[in-house]
């Protein structure tokens, strides 16, 4: 998170605006800032996405490799997150300044995706107890303008939606052993079901009110924040897969409940908007040459 030097007058202005449900960029306390999303932009990755949320810029690449399942989860694949906070993203990341924050984001994502209610890792299993797919999700923070947890989770889900895994078949060898055969056809791939993949929603307590999608300036005015992993289930239910709190302030149980309610509501709306945008982006990318319009960062 970028540290912004604010005067007491600026902090008071932000605080008073939040109390009246009117933020300094004209949003209400429940609104997200506009964002741009592009997928399939890293050539040699199994899936990729780039997301820009105001001044926060995130690039994600996914690589799939064959691995051995965990002994305690023999019917599931694996997913591993690595976050790199570029020194150019903010002066606070120079040297080793971004390593702690990167570790916190990676650990929070891992906990959110480990929940069986959040993401079905069994679809990554090739042969129980023997072989599975392991997804390496590499995240690069290019620019930091606040609300990194949410932006990273959105970009990760976009990259996983874009991920294609080669189809695997098996053949019986002499002696009864099994041999795996990966298709050579780049179009003979399987997609991941990311419908239940979680999103992280950060709720900051500023004064007596709670806000989502805090800007870097608002983060400086917040004494405590709560990051909630929100999953939309196919049956319409919404689940919380992880919770993380940060900051030196305290939070009352009633306020914490309001944070959960706000995070679940915002996460559900955000998830629907993200899936809709991903489907639109995919439709545009499948149009023939000459008919395709260029959008977003590459225009």
JSON list of N, CA and C in Angstrom, two decimals, residues 142-176:
[
{"chain": "A", "resi": 142, "resn": "UNK", "atom": "N", "xyz": [2.33, -3.45, -11.19]},
{"chain": "A", "resi": 142, "resn": "UNK", "atom": "CA", "xyz": [3.04, -2.46, -11.99]},
{"chain": "A", "resi": 142, "resn": "UNK", "atom": "C", "xyz": [2.91, -1.05, -11.42]},
{"chain": "A", "resi": 143, "resn": "UNK", "atom": "N", "xyz": [1.76, -0.78, -10.81]},
{"chain": "A", "resi": 143, "resn": "UNK", "atom": "CA", "xyz": [1.52, 0.54, -10.22]},
{"chain": "A", "resi": 143, "resn": "UNK", "atom": "C", "xyz": [0.56, 0.38, -9.05]},
{"chain": "A", "resi": 144, "resn": "UNK", "atom": "N", "xyz": [0.80, 1.14, -8.00]},
{"chain": "A", "resi": 144, "resn": "UNK", "atom": "CA", "xyz": [-0.02, 1.02, -6.79]},
{"chain": "A", "resi": 144, "resn": "UNK", "atom": "C", "xyz": [-0.77, 2.33, -6.55]},
{"chain": "A", "resi": 145, "resn": "UNK", "atom": "N", "xyz": [-2.11, 2.25, -6.65]},
{"chain": "A", "resi": 145, "resn": "UNK", "atom": "CA", "xyz": [-2.95, 3.42, -6.39]},
{"chain": "A", "resi": 145, "resn": "UNK", "atom": "C", "xyz": [-4.04, 3.10, -5.39]},
{"chain": "A", "resi": 146, "resn": "UNK", "atom": "N", "xyz": [-3.74, 2.17, -4.47]},
{"chain": "A", "resi": 146, "resn": "UNK", "atom": "CA", "xyz": [-4.72, 1.79, -3.46]},
{"chain": "A", "resi": 146, "resn": "UNK", "atom": "C", "xyz": [-5.47, 0.52, -3.82]},
{"chain": "A", "resi": 147, "resn": "UNK", "atom": "N", "xyz": [-5.97, -0.16, -2.79]},
{"chain": "A", "resi": 147, "resn": "UNK", "atom": "CA", "xyz": [-6.84, -1.33, -2.93]},
{"chain": "A", "resi": 147, "resn": "UNK", "atom": "C", "xyz": [-6.19, -2.46, -3.71]},
{"chain": "A", "resi": 148, "resn": "UNK", "atom": "N", "xyz": [-4.98, -2.83, -3.32]},
{"chain": "A", "resi": 148, "resn": "UNK", "atom": "CA", "xyz": [-4.24, -3.86, -4.04]},
{"chain": "A", "resi": 148, "resn": "UNK", "atom": "C", "xyz": [-4.89, -5.24, -3.93]},
{"chain": "A", "resi": 149, "resn": "UNK", "atom": "N", "xyz": [-5.40, -5.59, -2.75]},
{"chain": "A", "resi": 149, "resn": "UNK", "atom": "CA", "xyz": [-5.96, -6.93, -2.57]},
{"chain": "A", "resi": 149, "resn": "UNK", "atom": "C", "xyz": [-7.09, -7.20, -3.56]},
{"chain": "A", "resi": 150, "resn": "UNK", "atom": "N", "xyz": [-8.01, -6.25, -3.68]},
{"chain": "A", "resi": 150, "resn": "UNK", "atom": "CA", "xyz": [-9.15, -6.42, -4.59]},
{"chain": "A", "resi": 150, "resn": "UNK", "atom": "C", "xyz": [-8.69, -6.49, -6.03]},
{"chain": "A", "resi": 151, "resn": "UNK", "atom": "N", "xyz": [-7.80, -5.57, -6.41]},
{"chain": "A", "resi": 151, "resn": "UNK", "atom": "CA", "xyz": [-7.35, -5.52, -7.80]},
{"chain": "A", "resi": 151, "resn": "UNK", "atom": "C", "xyz": [-6.62, -6.79, -8.19]},
{"chain": "A", "resi": 152, "resn": "UNK", "atom": "N", "xyz": [-5.77, -7.31, -7.30]},
{"chain": "A", "resi": 152, "resn": "UNK", "atom": "CA", "xyz": [-5.04, -8.54, -7.59]},
{"chain": "A", "resi": 152, "resn": "UNK", "atom": "C", "xyz": [-6.00, -9.71, -7.76]},
{"chain": "A", "resi": 153, "resn": "UNK", "atom": "N", "xyz": [-6.99, -9.82, -6.87]},
{"chain": "A", "resi": 153, "resn": "UNK", "atom": "CA", "xyz": [-7.93, -10.95, -6.96]},
{"chain": "A", "resi": 153, "resn": "UNK", "atom": "C", "xyz": [-8.77, -10.88, -8.23]},
{"chain": "A", "resi": 154, "resn": "UNK", "atom": "N", "xyz": [-9.14, -9.69, -8.66]},
{"chain": "A", "resi": 154, "resn": "UNK", "atom": "CA", "xyz": [-9.88, -9.53, -9.91]},
{"chain": "A", "resi": 154, "resn": "UNK", "atom": "C", "xyz": [-9.03, -9.96, -11.11]},
{"chain": "A", "resi": 155, "resn": "UNK", "atom": "N", "xyz": [-7.78, -9.52, -11.13]},
{"chain": "A", "resi": 155, "resn": "UNK", "atom": "CA", "xyz": [-6.88, -9.88, -12.24]},
{"chain": "A", "resi": 155, "resn": "UNK", "atom": "C", "xyz": [-6.59, -11.37, -12.25]},
{"chain": "A", "resi": 156, "resn": "UNK", "atom": "N", "xyz": [-6.45, -11.98, -11.06]},
{"chain": "A", "resi": 156, "resn": "UNK", "atom": "CA", "xyz": [-6.20, -13.42, -10.98]},
{"chain": "A", "resi": 156, "resn": "UNK", "atom": "C", "xyz": [-7.38, -14.21, -11.53]},
{"chain": "A", "resi": 157, "resn": "UNK", "atom": "N", "xyz": [-8.59, -13.82, -11.15]},
{"chain": "A", "resi": 157, "resn": "UNK", "atom": "CA", "xyz": [-9.76, -14.54, -11.66]},
{"chain": "A", "resi": 157, "resn": "UNK", "atom": "C", "xyz": [-9.89, -14.37, -13.16]},
{"chain": "A", "resi": 158, "resn": "UNK", "atom": "N", "xyz": [-9.56, -13.18, -13.67]},
{"chain": "A", "resi": 158, "resn": "UNK", "atom": "CA", "xyz": [-9.58, -12.97, -15.11]},
{"chain": "A", "resi": 158, "resn": "UNK", "atom": "C", "xyz": [-8.57, -13.84, -15.83]},
{"chain": "A", "resi": 159, "resn": "UNK", "atom": "N", "xyz": [-7.37, -13.99, -15.25]},
{"chain": "A", "resi": 159, "resn": "UNK", "atom": "CA", "xyz": [-6.34, -14.83, -15.87]},
{"chain": "A", "resi": 159, "resn": "UNK", "atom": "C", "xyz": [-6.72, -16.30, -15.82]},
{"chain": "A", "resi": 160, "resn": "UNK", "atom": "N", "xyz": [-7.32, -16.75, -14.72]},
{"chain": "A", "resi": 160, "resn": "UNK", "atom": "CA", "xyz": [-7.76, -18.14, -14.62]},
{"chain": "A", "resi": 160, "resn": "UNK", "atom": "C", "xyz": [-8.90, -18.43, -15.59]},
{"chain": "A", "resi": 161, "resn": "UNK", "atom": "N", "xyz": [-9.78, -17.46, -15.80]},
{"chain": "A", "resi": 161, "resn": "UNK", "atom": "CA", "xyz": [-10.85, -17.61, -16.79]},
{"chain": "A", "resi": 161, "resn": "UNK", "atom": "C", "xyz": [-10.26, -17.80, -18.19]},
{"chain": "A", "resi": 162, "resn": "UNK", "atom": "N", "xyz": [-9.15, -17.13, -18.45]},
{"chain": "A", "resi": 162, "resn": "UNK", "atom": "CA", "xyz": [-8.49, -17.18, -19.74]},
{"chain": "A", "resi": 162, "resn": "UNK", "atom": "C", "xyz": [-7.59, -18.40, -19.91]},
{"chain": "A", "resi": 163, "resn": "UNK", "atom": "N", "xyz": [-7.34, -19.13, -18.83]},
{"chain": "A", "resi": 163, "resn": "UNK", "atom": "CA", "xyz": [-6.39, -20.25, -18.86]},
{"chain": "A", "resi": 163, "resn": "UNK", "atom": "C", "xyz": [-6.92, -21.44, -19.65]},
{"chain": "A", "resi": 164, "resn": "UNK", "atom": "N", "xyz": [-6.07, -22.02, -20.48]},
{"chain": "A", "resi": 164, "resn": "UNK", "atom": "CA", "xyz": [-6.38, -23.23, -21.23]},
{"chain": "A", "resi": 164, "resn": "UNK", "atom": "C", "xyz": [-5.35, -24.29, -20.87]},
{"chain": "A", "resi": 165, "resn": "UNK", "atom": "N", "xyz": [-5.81, -25.48, -20.51]},
{"chain": "A", "resi": 165, "resn": "UNK", "atom": "CA", "xyz": [-4.93, -26.58, -20.11]},
{"chain": "A", "resi": 165, "resn": "UNK", "atom": "C", "xyz": [-4.98, -27.67, -21.17]},
{"chain": "A", "resi": 166, "resn": "UNK", "atom": "N", "xyz": [-3.83, -28.16, -21.65]},
{"chain": "A", "resi": 166, "resn": "UNK", "atom": "CA", "xyz": [-3.83, -29.21, -22.68]},
{"chain": "A", "resi": 166, "resn": "UNK", "atom": "C", "xyz": [-4.60, -30.45, -22.22]},
{"chain": "A", "resi": 167, "resn": "UNK", "atom": "N", "xyz": [-5.33, -31.03, -23.14]},
{"chain": "A", "resi": 167, "resn": "UNK", "atom": "CA", "xyz": [-6.08, -32.24, -22.83]},
{"chain": "A", "resi": 167, "resn": "UNK", "atom": "C", "xyz": [-5.10, -33.42, -22.66]},
{"chain": "A", "resi": 168, "resn": "UNK", "atom": "N", "xyz": [-5.37, -34.24, -21.66]},
{"chain": "A", "resi": 168, "resn": "UNK", "atom": "CA", "xyz": [-4.48, -35.36, -21.35]},
{"chain": "A", "resi": 168, "resn": "UNK", "atom": "C", "xyz": [-5.25, -36.67, -21.54]},
{"chain": "A", "resi": 169, "resn": "UNK", "atom": "N", "xyz": [-4.62, -37.62, -22.22]},
{"chain": "A", "resi": 169, "resn": "UNK", "atom": "CA", "xyz": [-5.19, -38.97, -22.34]},
{"chain": "A", "resi": 169, "resn": "UNK", "atom": "C", "xyz": [-4.18, -39.97, -21.78]},
{"chain": "A", "resi": 170, "resn": "UNK", "atom": "N", "xyz": [-4.65, -41.16, -21.48]},
{"chain": "A", "resi": 170, "resn": "UNK", "atom": "CA", "xyz": [-3.78, -42.18, -20.90]},
{"chain": "A", "resi": 170, "resn": "UNK", "atom": "C", "xyz": [-3.69, -43.39, -21.82]},
{"chain": "A", "resi": 171, "resn": "UNK", "atom": "N", "xyz": [-2.56, -44.07, -21.75]},
{"chain": "A", "resi": 171, "resn": "UNK", "atom": "CA", "xyz": [-2.36, -45.29, -22.54]},
{"chain": "A", "resi": 171, "resn": "UNK", "atom": "C", "xyz": [-1.73, -46.35, -21.65]},
{"chain": "A", "resi": 172, "resn": "UNK", "atom": "N", "xyz": [-2.18, -47.57, -21.80]},
{"chain": "A", "resi": 172, "resn": "UNK", "atom": "CA", "xyz": [-1.67, -48.68, -21.01]},
{"chain": "A", "resi": 172, "resn": "UNK", "atom": "C", "xyz": [-0.41, -49.25, -21.67]},
{"chain": "A", "resi": 173, "resn": "UNK", "atom": "N", "xyz": [0.67, -49.29, -20.91]},
{"chain": "A", "resi": 173, "resn": "UNK", "atom": "CA", "xyz": [1.93, -49.83, -21.42]},
{"chain": "A", "resi": 173, "resn": "UNK", "atom": "C", "xyz": [2.09, -51.28, -20.99]},
{"chain": "A", "resi": 174, "resn": "UNK", "atom": "N", "xyz": [3.06, -51.96, -21.60]},
{"chain": "A", "resi": 174, "resn": "UNK", "atom": "CA", "xyz": [3.37, -53.33, -21.20]},
{"chain": "A", "resi": 174, "resn": "UNK", "atom": "C", "xyz": [3.78, -53.35, -19.73]},
{"chain": "A", "resi": 175, "resn": "UNK", "atom": "N", "xyz": [3.25, -54.28, -19.00]},
{"chain": "A", "resi": 175, "resn": "UNK", "atom": "CA", "xyz": [3.54, -54.35, -17.58]},
{"chain": "A", "resi": 175, "resn": "UNK", "atom": "C", "xyz": [2.46, -53.72, -16.73]},
{"chain": "A", "resi": 176, "resn": "UNK", "atom": "N", "xyz": [1.46, -53.12, -17.39]},
{"chain": "A", "resi": 176, "resn": "UNK", "atom": "CA", "xyz": [0.34, -52.55, -16.64]},
{"chain": "A", "resi": 176, "resn": "UNK", "atom": "C", "xyz": [0.51, -51.11, -16.20]}
]
